[in-house]
Amino acid sequence: MLPDPGASRAVLVGTSRYEHLEQLPAVSNNVQALAGLLCGPLSLRLPARHVTVVENPVAAHAVVGEVRQAAAEATDTLVVYFAGHGLVDAQDQLVLALPHTEFGRIETGLPYDWVRQVLLLDSRAERHVVILDCCYSGLALGRMSAGTGLADQAAVEGSFLLAAAAETRTALAPVGEPYTAFTGALLEALGQGIPGGPALVDLGALYRHLRLTMEARGHPVPQARDRNSGAQVALGRNNANLPAAPVAVAAGADAGERPWPDPRAIRTVTGFFTALADVRVVSGLTHQAVGERSAGRMAAGTVGRLLNRTTLPTTWGTTAVYLSACGVPDEQITQWQAAWQQLRAQNVSAETASPAVTCDGGPEKAKAWQRPLSVFRRRRDH
């Protein structure tokens, strides 16, 4: 399943500069490239404001605070990524190294358990994806004999932890390479796809592919842990399976077998238009070809305007024509209409519930300013 980008968040943390440990310049490239991929058409198409990049954080609370805020905002999927040095404390627990981290001084690092507790206790997201590219990252999976520790309590609906190395192994950052070994393979799989793989690059398929790839290259083999079908969460479409060039598919031909976006997973307007654009990608048709297949009911320019909207259409007709022209089966078009109707109803309810604000700063505006400051969400620029 592909997450709804409007209801999902990602926090990408990378430490490339250290005062007391070896420098890892490739980590900066890791987080920037992954952020671009998650926002781009080859992966989840997350809005830029939904991806938080934290490079060389000054202290543990800077990381935990960003994870906590994203966990409070995400209702679909939350992705947390860390790249940098990994250390092991006296209790044999994983510590994520920050710029000021020193060996033997646990207060200078970020215990992974702090991050795990935020996901367990403070998250509204239905699905969690944690990716750790650091030495000994397999410790985060929890010992199989750990009983009812946090690793076993965190049985949220759909969680997946992907670690670059086993609990006793170091990760690899080849000198002169633009990315670390694990993240380089991850970016390659998401960007280029998995030849012969499934239509969606779900985490289960991604993990299996990365294991084979890393083993073949003689690199440390990644580890993974799945909870409640978390392996079914996808980080993008399999670009190796998408049409290399536009194709003209006869109406109805193998339409039901194509990996169309699932309208039942749509929760937000952003997700609606992201999935709508994905329909054309799956169809392999250009804007002009969609127009031609609509039997004159919509032009290529109309297709472009529909896909570039930021607000829902007030009528259903044009969207139905577009879906039909792309080859989406009738039963799925009915599901699309239900998703559109639900979002329209939500928007109407939100508008009805919004308090009026006068232009002259009258009583309504005064009442708004009397609300607790906690209701105002801070904005973050990327």
PDB file of N, CA, C and O in Angstrom, residues 288-346:
ATOM      1  N   GLN A 288      -1.755  14.265 -23.866  1.00  0.00           N
ATOM      2  CA  GLN A 288      -2.430  14.294 -25.163  1.00  0.00           C
ATOM      3  C   GLN A 288      -3.143  12.980 -25.435  1.00  0.00           C
ATOM      4  O   GLN A 288      -4.268  12.963 -25.938  1.00  0.00           O
ATOM      5  N   ALA A 289      -2.494  11.860 -25.082  1.00  0.00           N
ATOM      6  CA  ALA A 289      -3.113  10.554 -25.320  1.00  0.00           C
ATOM      7  C   ALA A 289      -4.361  10.371 -24.470  1.00  0.00           C
ATOM      8  O   ALA A 289      -5.349   9.798 -24.927  1.00  0.00           O
ATOM      9  N   VAL A 290      -4.315  10.883 -23.238  1.00  0.00           N
ATOM     10  CA  VAL A 290      -5.509  10.808 -22.388  1.00  0.00           C
ATOM     11  C   VAL A 290      -6.645  11.590 -23.033  1.00  0.00           C
ATOM     12  O   VAL A 290      -7.796  11.133 -23.074  1.00  0.00           O
ATOM     13  N   GLY A 291      -6.324  12.780 -23.533  1.00  0.00           N
ATOM     14  CA  GLY A 291      -7.342  13.580 -24.213  1.00  0.00           C
ATOM     15  C   GLY A 291      -7.931  12.864 -25.413  1.00  0.00           C
ATOM     16  O   GLY A 291      -9.146  12.882 -25.637  1.00  0.00           O
ATOM     17  N   GLU A 292      -7.085  12.216 -26.214  1.00  0.00           N
ATOM     18  CA  GLU A 292      -7.557  11.501 -27.395  1.00  0.00           C
ATOM     19  C   GLU A 292      -8.454  10.330 -27.012  1.00  0.00           C
ATOM     20  O   GLU A 292      -9.438  10.030 -27.700  1.00  0.00           O
ATOM     21  N   ARG A 293      -8.106   9.653 -25.919  1.00  0.00           N
ATOM     22  CA  ARG A 293      -8.906   8.491 -25.493  1.00  0.00           C
ATOM     23  C   ARG A 293     -10.215   8.900 -24.806  1.00  0.00           C
ATOM     24  O   ARG A 293     -11.052   8.055 -24.515  1.00  0.00           O
ATOM     25  N   SER A 294     -10.380  10.206 -24.549  1.00  0.00           N
ATOM     26  CA  SER A 294     -11.611  10.668 -23.907  1.00  0.00           C
ATOM     27  C   SER A 294     -12.723  10.933 -24.913  1.00  0.00           C
ATOM     28  O   SER A 294     -13.794  11.400 -24.528  1.00  0.00           O
ATOM     29  N   ALA A 295     -12.448  10.666 -26.186  1.00  0.00           N
ATOM     30  CA  ALA A 295     -13.442  10.868 -27.249  1.00  0.00           C
ATOM     31  C   ALA A 295     -13.907  12.320 -27.311  1.00  0.00           C
ATOM     32  O   ALA A 295     -15.099  12.601 -27.485  1.00  0.00           O
ATOM     33  N   GLY A 296     -12.952  13.237 -27.136  1.00  0.00           N
ATOM     34  CA  GLY A 296     -13.264  14.644 -27.277  1.00  0.00           C
ATOM     35  C   GLY A 296     -13.860  15.298 -26.049  1.00  0.00           C
ATOM     36  O   GLY A 296     -14.214  16.475 -26.079  1.00  0.00           O
ATOM     37  N   ARG A 297     -13.971  14.565 -24.956  1.00  0.00           N
ATOM     38  CA  ARG A 297     -14.599  15.139 -23.761  1.00  0.00           C
ATOM     39  C   ARG A 297     -13.637  15.972 -22.919  1.00  0.00           C
ATOM     40  O   ARG A 297     -14.074  16.731 -22.053  1.00  0.00           O
ATOM     41  N   MET A 298     -12.315  15.822 -23.124  1.00  0.00           N
ATOM     42  CA  MET A 298     -11.355  16.669 -22.418  1.00  0.00           C
ATOM     43  C   MET A 298     -10.090  16.808 -23.262  1.00  0.00           C
ATOM     44  O   MET A 298      -9.667  15.868 -23.920  1.00  0.00           O
ATOM     45  N   ALA A 299      -9.530  18.014 -23.253  1.00  0.00           N
ATOM     46  CA  ALA A 299      -8.317  18.284 -23.999  1.00  0.00           C
ATOM     47  C   ALA A 299      -7.094  18.024 -23.131  1.00  0.00           C
ATOM     48  O   ALA A 299      -7.195  17.882 -21.904  1.00  0.00           O
ATOM     49  N   ALA A 300      -5.911  17.997 -23.766  1.00  0.00           N
ATOM     50  CA  ALA A 300      -4.672  17.768 -23.021  1.00  0.00           C
ATOM     51  C   ALA A 300      -4.467  18.842 -21.954  1.00  0.00           C
ATOM     52  O   ALA A 300      -4.011  18.557 -20.847  1.00  0.00           O
ATOM     53  N   GLY A 301      -4.826  20.087 -22.286  1.00  0.00           N
ATOM     54  CA  GLY A 301      -4.681  21.168 -21.312  1.00  0.00           C
ATOM     55  C   GLY A 301      -5.577  20.968 -20.106  1.00  0.00           C
ATOM     56  O   GLY A 301      -5.208  21.317 -18.977  1.00  0.00           O
ATOM     57  N   THR A 302      -6.759  20.405 -20.319  1.00  0.00           N
ATOM     58  CA  THR A 302      -7.675  20.133 -19.217  1.00  0.00           C
ATOM     59  C   THR A 302      -7.105  19.080 -18.287  1.00  0.00           C
ATOM     60  O   THR A 302      -7.248  19.163 -17.061  1.00  0.00           O
ATOM     61  N   VAL A 303      -6.427  18.094 -18.882  1.00  0.00           N
ATOM     62  CA  VAL A 303      -5.771  17.053 -18.071  1.00  0.00           C
ATOM     63  C   VAL A 303      -4.729  17.701 -17.162  1.00  0.00           C
ATOM     64  O   VAL A 303      -4.669  17.434 -15.954  1.00  0.00           O
ATOM     65  N   GLY A 304      -3.888  18.557 -17.736  1.00  0.00           N
ATOM     66  CA  GLY A 304      -2.859  19.231 -16.952  1.00  0.00           C
ATOM     67  C   GLY A 304      -3.435  20.073 -15.842  1.00  0.00           C
ATOM     68  O   GLY A 304      -2.938  20.070 -14.703  1.00  0.00           O
ATOM     69  N   ARG A 305      -4.505  20.830 -16.149  1.00  0.00           N
ATOM     70  CA  ARG A 305      -5.111  21.689 -15.127  1.00  0.00           C
ATOM     71  C   ARG A 305      -5.727  20.863 -14.003  1.00  0.00           C
ATOM     72  O   ARG A 305      -5.657  21.245 -12.829  1.00  0.00           O
ATOM     73  N   LEU A 306      -6.325  19.726 -14.349  1.00  0.00           N
ATOM     74  CA  LEU A 306      -6.920  18.866 -13.330  1.00  0.00           C
ATOM     75  C   LEU A 306      -5.847  18.345 -12.371  1.00  0.00           C
ATOM     76  O   LEU A 306      -6.014  18.392 -11.148  1.00  0.00           O
ATOM     77  N   LEU A 307      -4.736  17.881 -12.921  1.00  0.00           N
ATOM     78  CA  LEU A 307      -3.691  17.273 -12.091  1.00  0.00           C
ATOM     79  C   LEU A 307      -2.912  18.303 -11.290  1.00  0.00           C
ATOM     80  O   LEU A 307      -2.235  17.945 -10.313  1.00  0.00           O
ATOM     81  N   ASN A 308      -2.981  19.568 -11.679  1.00  0.00           N
ATOM     82  CA  ASN A 308      -2.252  20.614 -10.968  1.00  0.00           C
ATOM     83  C   ASN A 308      -3.127  21.391  -9.988  1.00  0.00           C
ATOM     84  O   ASN A 308      -2.667  22.362  -9.389  1.00  0.00           O
ATOM     85  N   ARG A 309      -4.360  20.957  -9.805  1.00  0.00           N
ATOM     86  CA  ARG A 309      -5.247  21.615  -8.849  1.00  0.00           C
ATOM     87  C   ARG A 309      -4.765  21.379  -7.420  1.00  0.00           C
ATOM     88  O   ARG A 309      -4.085  20.385  -7.123  1.00  0.00           O
ATOM     89  N   THR A 310      -5.122  22.283  -6.548  1.00  0.00           N
ATOM     90  CA  THR A 310      -4.850  22.116  -5.114  1.00  0.00           C
ATOM     91  C   THR A 310      -6.139  22.055  -4.303  1.00  0.00           C
ATOM     92  O   THR A 310      -6.111  21.796  -3.102  1.00  0.00           O
ATOM     93  N   THR A 311      -7.258  22.298  -4.968  1.00  0.00           N
ATOM     94  CA  THR A 311      -8.561  22.191  -4.317  1.00  0.00           C
ATOM     95  C   THR A 311      -9.421  21.213  -5.100  1.00  0.00           C
ATOM     96  O   THR A 311      -9.277  21.070  -6.317  1.00  0.00           O
ATOM     97  N   LEU A 312     -10.321  20.543  -4.408  1.00  0.00           N
ATOM     98  CA  LEU A 312     -11.163  19.537  -5.062  1.00  0.00           C
ATOM     99  C   LEU A 312     -12.111  20.174  -6.073  1.00  0.00           C
ATOM    100  O   LEU A 312     -12.650  21.260  -5.831  1.00  0.00           O
ATOM    101  N   PRO A 313     -12.330  19.496  -7.205  1.00  0.00           N
ATOM    102  CA  PRO A 313     -13.348  19.981  -8.140  1.00  0.00           C
ATOM    103  C   PRO A 313     -14.718  19.963  -7.471  1.00  0.00           C
ATOM    104  O   PRO A 313     -15.019  19.082  -6.659  1.00  0.00           O
ATOM    105  N   THR A 314     -15.535  20.944  -7.808  1.00  0.00           N
ATOM    106  CA  THR A 314     -16.871  20.996  -7.200  1.00  0.00           C
ATOM    107  C   THR A 314     -17.832  20.021  -7.858  1.00  0.00           C
ATOM    108  O   THR A 314     -18.879  19.703  -7.291  1.00  0.00           O
ATOM    109  N   THR A 315     -17.495  19.554  -9.063  1.00  0.00           N
ATOM    110  CA  THR A 315     -18.310  18.544  -9.742  1.00  0.00           C
ATOM    111  C   THR A 315     -17.426  17.348 -10.075  1.00  0.00           C
ATOM    112  O   THR A 315     -16.203  17.454 -10.176  1.00  0.00           O
ATOM    113  N   TRP A 316     -18.047  16.209 -10.308  1.00  0.00           N
ATOM    114  CA  TRP A 316     -17.318  14.958 -10.464  1.00  0.00           C
ATOM    115  C   TRP A 316     -16.998  14.628 -11.924  1.00  0.00           C
ATOM    116  O   TRP A 316     -16.054  13.886 -12.218  1.00  0.00           O
ATOM    117  N   GLY A 317     -17.699  15.184 -12.870  1.00  0.00           N
ATOM    118  CA  GLY A 317     -17.643  14.755 -14.258  1.00  0.00           C
ATOM    119  C   GLY A 317     -16.258  14.689 -14.875  1.00  0.00           C
ATOM    120  O   GLY A 317     -15.879  13.679 -15.481  1.00  0.00           O
ATOM    121  N   THR A 318     -15.465  15.746 -14.774  1.00  0.00           N
ATOM    122  CA  THR A 318     -14.156  15.790 -15.435  1.00  0.00           C
ATOM    123  C   THR A 318     -13.225  14.723 -14.880  1.00  0.00           C
ATOM    124  O   THR A 318     -12.493  14.067 -15.632  1.00  0.00           O
ATOM    125  N   THR A 319     -13.250  14.516 -13.580  1.00  0.00           N
ATOM    126  CA  THR A 319     -12.399  13.493 -12.977  1.00  0.00           C
ATOM    127  C   THR A 319     -12.799  12.111 -13.462  1.00  0.00           C
ATOM    128  O   THR A 319     -11.940  11.265 -13.744  1.00  0.00           O
ATOM    129  N   ALA A 320     -14.091  11.867 -13.583  1.00  0.00           N
ATOM    130  CA  ALA A 320     -14.561  10.569 -14.067  1.00  0.00           C
ATOM    131  C   ALA A 320     -14.110  10.329 -15.499  1.00  0.00           C
ATOM    132  O   ALA A 320     -13.694   9.213 -15.855  1.00  0.00           O
ATOM    133  N   VAL A 321     -14.176  11.356 -16.337  1.00  0.00           N
ATOM    134  CA  VAL A 321     -13.721  11.226 -17.723  1.00  0.00           C
ATOM    135  C   VAL A 321     -12.233  10.903 -17.766  1.00  0.00           C
ATOM    136  O   VAL A 321     -11.783  10.037 -18.524  1.00  0.00           O
ATOM    137  N   TYR A 322     -11.468  11.604 -16.961  1.00  0.00           N
ATOM    138  CA  TYR A 322     -10.016  11.381 -16.915  1.00  0.00           C
ATOM    139  C   TYR A 322      -9.697   9.941 -16.516  1.00  0.00           C
ATOM    140  O   TYR A 322      -8.883   9.264 -17.157  1.00  0.00           O
ATOM    141  N   LEU A 323     -10.320   9.451 -15.445  1.00  0.00           N
ATOM    142  CA  LEU A 323     -10.058   8.096 -14.981  1.00  0.00           C
ATOM    143  C   LEU A 323     -10.436   7.063 -16.034  1.00  0.00           C
ATOM    144  O   LEU A 323      -9.707   6.092 -16.269  1.00  0.00           O
ATOM    145  N   SER A 324     -11.572   7.264 -16.665  1.00  0.00           N
ATOM    146  CA  SER A 324     -12.014   6.340 -17.701  1.00  0.00           C
ATOM    147  C   SER A 324     -11.061   6.341 -18.892  1.00  0.00           C
ATOM    148  O   SER A 324     -10.718   5.286 -19.429  1.00  0.00           O
ATOM    149  N   ALA A 325     -10.608   7.526 -19.292  1.00  0.00           N
ATOM    150  CA  ALA A 325      -9.692   7.629 -20.431  1.00  0.00           C
ATOM    151  C   ALA A 325      -8.355   6.959 -20.135  1.00  0.00           C
ATOM    152  O   ALA A 325      -7.705   6.421 -21.038  1.00  0.00           O
ATOM    153  N   CYS A 326      -7.939   6.979 -18.879  1.00  0.00           N
ATOM    154  CA  CYS A 326      -6.683   6.325 -18.495  1.00  0.00           C
ATOM    155  C   CYS A 326      -6.818   4.810 -18.443  1.00  0.00           C
ATOM    156  O   CYS A 326      -5.803   4.098 -18.393  1.00  0.00           O
ATOM    157  N   GLY A 327      -8.054   4.321 -18.443  1.00  0.00           N
ATOM    158  CA  GLY A 327      -8.268   2.875 -18.433  1.00  0.00           C
ATOM    159  C   GLY A 327      -8.607   2.286 -17.089  1.00  0.00           C
ATOM    160  O   GLY A 327      -8.588   1.064 -16.924  1.00  0.00           O
ATOM    161  N   VAL A 328      -8.923   3.124 -16.107  1.00  0.00           N
ATOM    162  CA  VAL A 328      -9.269   2.624 -14.774  1.00  0.00           C
ATOM    163  C   VAL A 328     -10.605   1.874 -14.857  1.00  0.00           C
ATOM    164  O   VAL A 328     -11.564   2.372 -15.451  1.00  0.00           O
ATOM    165  N   PRO A 329     -10.702   0.677 -14.286  1.00  0.00           N
ATOM    166  CA  PRO A 329     -11.949  -0.093 -14.324  1.00  0.00           C
ATOM    167  C   PRO A 329     -13.108   0.656 -13.661  1.00  0.00           C
ATOM    168  O   PRO A 329     -12.901   1.445 -12.730  1.00  0.00           O
ATOM    169  N   ASP A 330     -14.313   0.390 -14.133  1.00  0.00           N
ATOM    170  CA  ASP A 330     -15.500   1.105 -13.650  1.00  0.00           C
ATOM    171  C   ASP A 330     -15.695   0.970 -12.144  1.00  0.00           C
ATOM    172  O   ASP A 330     -16.069   1.936 -11.465  1.00  0.00           O
ATOM    173  N   GLU A 331     -15.433  -0.250 -11.602  1.00  0.00           N
ATOM    174  CA  GLU A 331     -15.660  -0.422 -10.164  1.00  0.00           C
ATOM    175  C   GLU A 331     -14.694   0.431  -9.340  1.00  0.00           C
ATOM    176  O   GLU A 331     -15.055   0.915  -8.262  1.00  0.00           O
ATOM    177  N   GLN A 332     -13.491   0.649  -9.859  1.00  0.00           N
ATOM    178  CA  GLN A 332     -12.554   1.507  -9.150  1.00  0.00           C
ATOM    179  C   GLN A 332     -12.931   2.981  -9.304  1.00  0.00           C
ATOM    180  O   GLN A 332     -12.702   3.776  -8.391  1.00  0.00           O
ATOM    181  N   ILE A 333     -13.498   3.336 -10.445  1.00  0.00           N
ATOM    182  CA  ILE A 333     -13.954   4.717 -10.612  1.00  0.00           C
ATOM    183  C   ILE A 333     -15.038   5.037  -9.588  1.00  0.00           C
ATOM    184  O   ILE A 333     -15.091   6.143  -9.039  1.00  0.00           O
ATOM    185  N   THR A 334     -15.881   4.060  -9.294  1.00  0.00           N
ATOM    186  CA  THR A 334     -16.899   4.243  -8.257  1.00  0.00           C
ATOM    187  C   THR A 334     -16.246   4.493  -6.900  1.00  0.00           C
ATOM    188  O   THR A 334     -16.709   5.331  -6.115  1.00  0.00           O
ATOM    189  N   GLN A 335     -15.151   3.793  -6.619  1.00  0.00           N
ATOM    190  CA  GLN A 335     -14.424   4.002  -5.366  1.00  0.00           C
ATOM    191  C   GLN A 335     -13.780   5.391  -5.347  1.00  0.00           C
ATOM    192  O   GLN A 335     -13.733   6.047  -4.300  1.00  0.00           O
ATOM    193  N   TRP A 336     -13.272   5.833  -6.490  1.00  0.00           N
ATOM    194  CA  TRP A 336     -12.717   7.181  -6.586  1.00  0.00           C
ATOM    195  C   TRP A 336     -13.784   8.231  -6.282  1.00  0.00           C
ATOM    196  O   TRP A 336     -13.530   9.198  -5.571  1.00  0.00           O
ATOM    197  N   GLN A 337     -14.969   8.025  -6.817  1.00  0.00           N
ATOM    198  CA  GLN A 337     -16.046   8.985  -6.571  1.00  0.00           C
ATOM    199  C   GLN A 337     -16.400   9.024  -5.086  1.00  0.00           C
ATOM    200  O   GLN A 337     -16.657  10.105  -4.528  1.00  0.00           O
ATOM    201  N   ALA A 338     -16.387   7.856  -4.438  1.00  0.00           N
ATOM    202  CA  ALA A 338     -16.679   7.818  -3.002  1.00  0.00           C
ATOM    203  C   ALA A 338     -15.612   8.584  -2.216  1.00  0.00           C
ATOM    204  O   ALA A 338     -15.928   9.303  -1.253  1.00  0.00           O
ATOM    205  N   ALA A 339     -14.352   8.461  -2.626  1.00  0.00           N
ATOM    206  CA  ALA A 339     -13.271   9.194  -1.956  1.00  0.00           C
ATOM    207  C   ALA A 339     -13.442  10.696  -2.146  1.00  0.00           C
ATOM    208  O   ALA A 339     -13.260  11.485  -1.208  1.00  0.00           O
ATOM    209  N   TRP A 340     -13.803  11.109  -3.367  1.00  0.00           N
ATOM    210  CA  TRP A 340     -14.051  12.524  -3.657  1.00  0.00           C
ATOM    211  C   TRP A 340     -15.195  13.063  -2.815  1.00  0.00           C
ATOM    212  O   TRP A 340     -15.101  14.149  -2.229  1.00  0.00           O
ATOM    213  N   GLN A 341     -16.271  12.294  -2.724  1.00  0.00           N
ATOM    214  CA  GLN A 341     -17.428  12.726  -1.940  1.00  0.00           C
ATOM    215  C   GLN A 341     -17.081  12.860  -0.460  1.00  0.00           C
ATOM    216  O   GLN A 341     -17.509  13.807   0.209  1.00  0.00           O
ATOM    217  N   GLN A 342     -16.279  11.935   0.053  1.00  0.00           N
ATOM    218  CA  GLN A 342     -15.900  11.989   1.460  1.00  0.00           C
ATOM    219  C   GLN A 342     -15.039  13.214   1.752  1.00  0.00           C
ATOM    220  O   GLN A 342     -15.240  13.900   2.761  1.00  0.00           O
ATOM    221  N   LEU A 343     -14.090  13.500   0.860  1.00  0.00           N
ATOM    222  CA  LEU A 343     -13.249  14.678   1.053  1.00  0.00           C
ATOM    223  C   LEU A 343     -14.054  15.959   0.933  1.00  0.00           C
ATOM    224  O   LEU A 343     -13.829  16.923   1.676  1.00  0.00           O
ATOM    225  N   ARG A 344     -14.996  16.004   0.018  1.00  0.00           N
ATOM    226  CA  ARG A 344     -15.862  17.171  -0.113  1.00  0.00           C
ATOM    227  C   ARG A 344     -16.659  17.392   1.158  1.00  0.00           C
ATOM    228  O   ARG A 344     -16.790  18.528   1.639  1.00  0.00           O
ATOM    229  N   ALA A 345     -17.169  16.303   1.729  1.00  0.00           N
ATOM    230  CA  ALA A 345     -17.948  16.411   2.956  1.00  0.00           C
ATOM    231  C   ALA A 345     -17.075  16.906   4.102  1.00  0.00           C
ATOM    232  O   ALA A 345     -17.514  17.723   4.931  1.00  0.00           O
ATOM    233  N   GLN A 346     -15.843  16.428   4.163  1.00  0.00           N
ATOM    234  CA  GLN A 346     -14.928  16.878   5.215  1.00  0.00           C
ATOM    235  C   GLN A 346     -14.635  18.365   5.078  1.00  0.00           C
ATOM    236  O   GLN A 346     -14.585  19.093   6.073  1.00  0.00           O
TER     237      GLN A 346
END
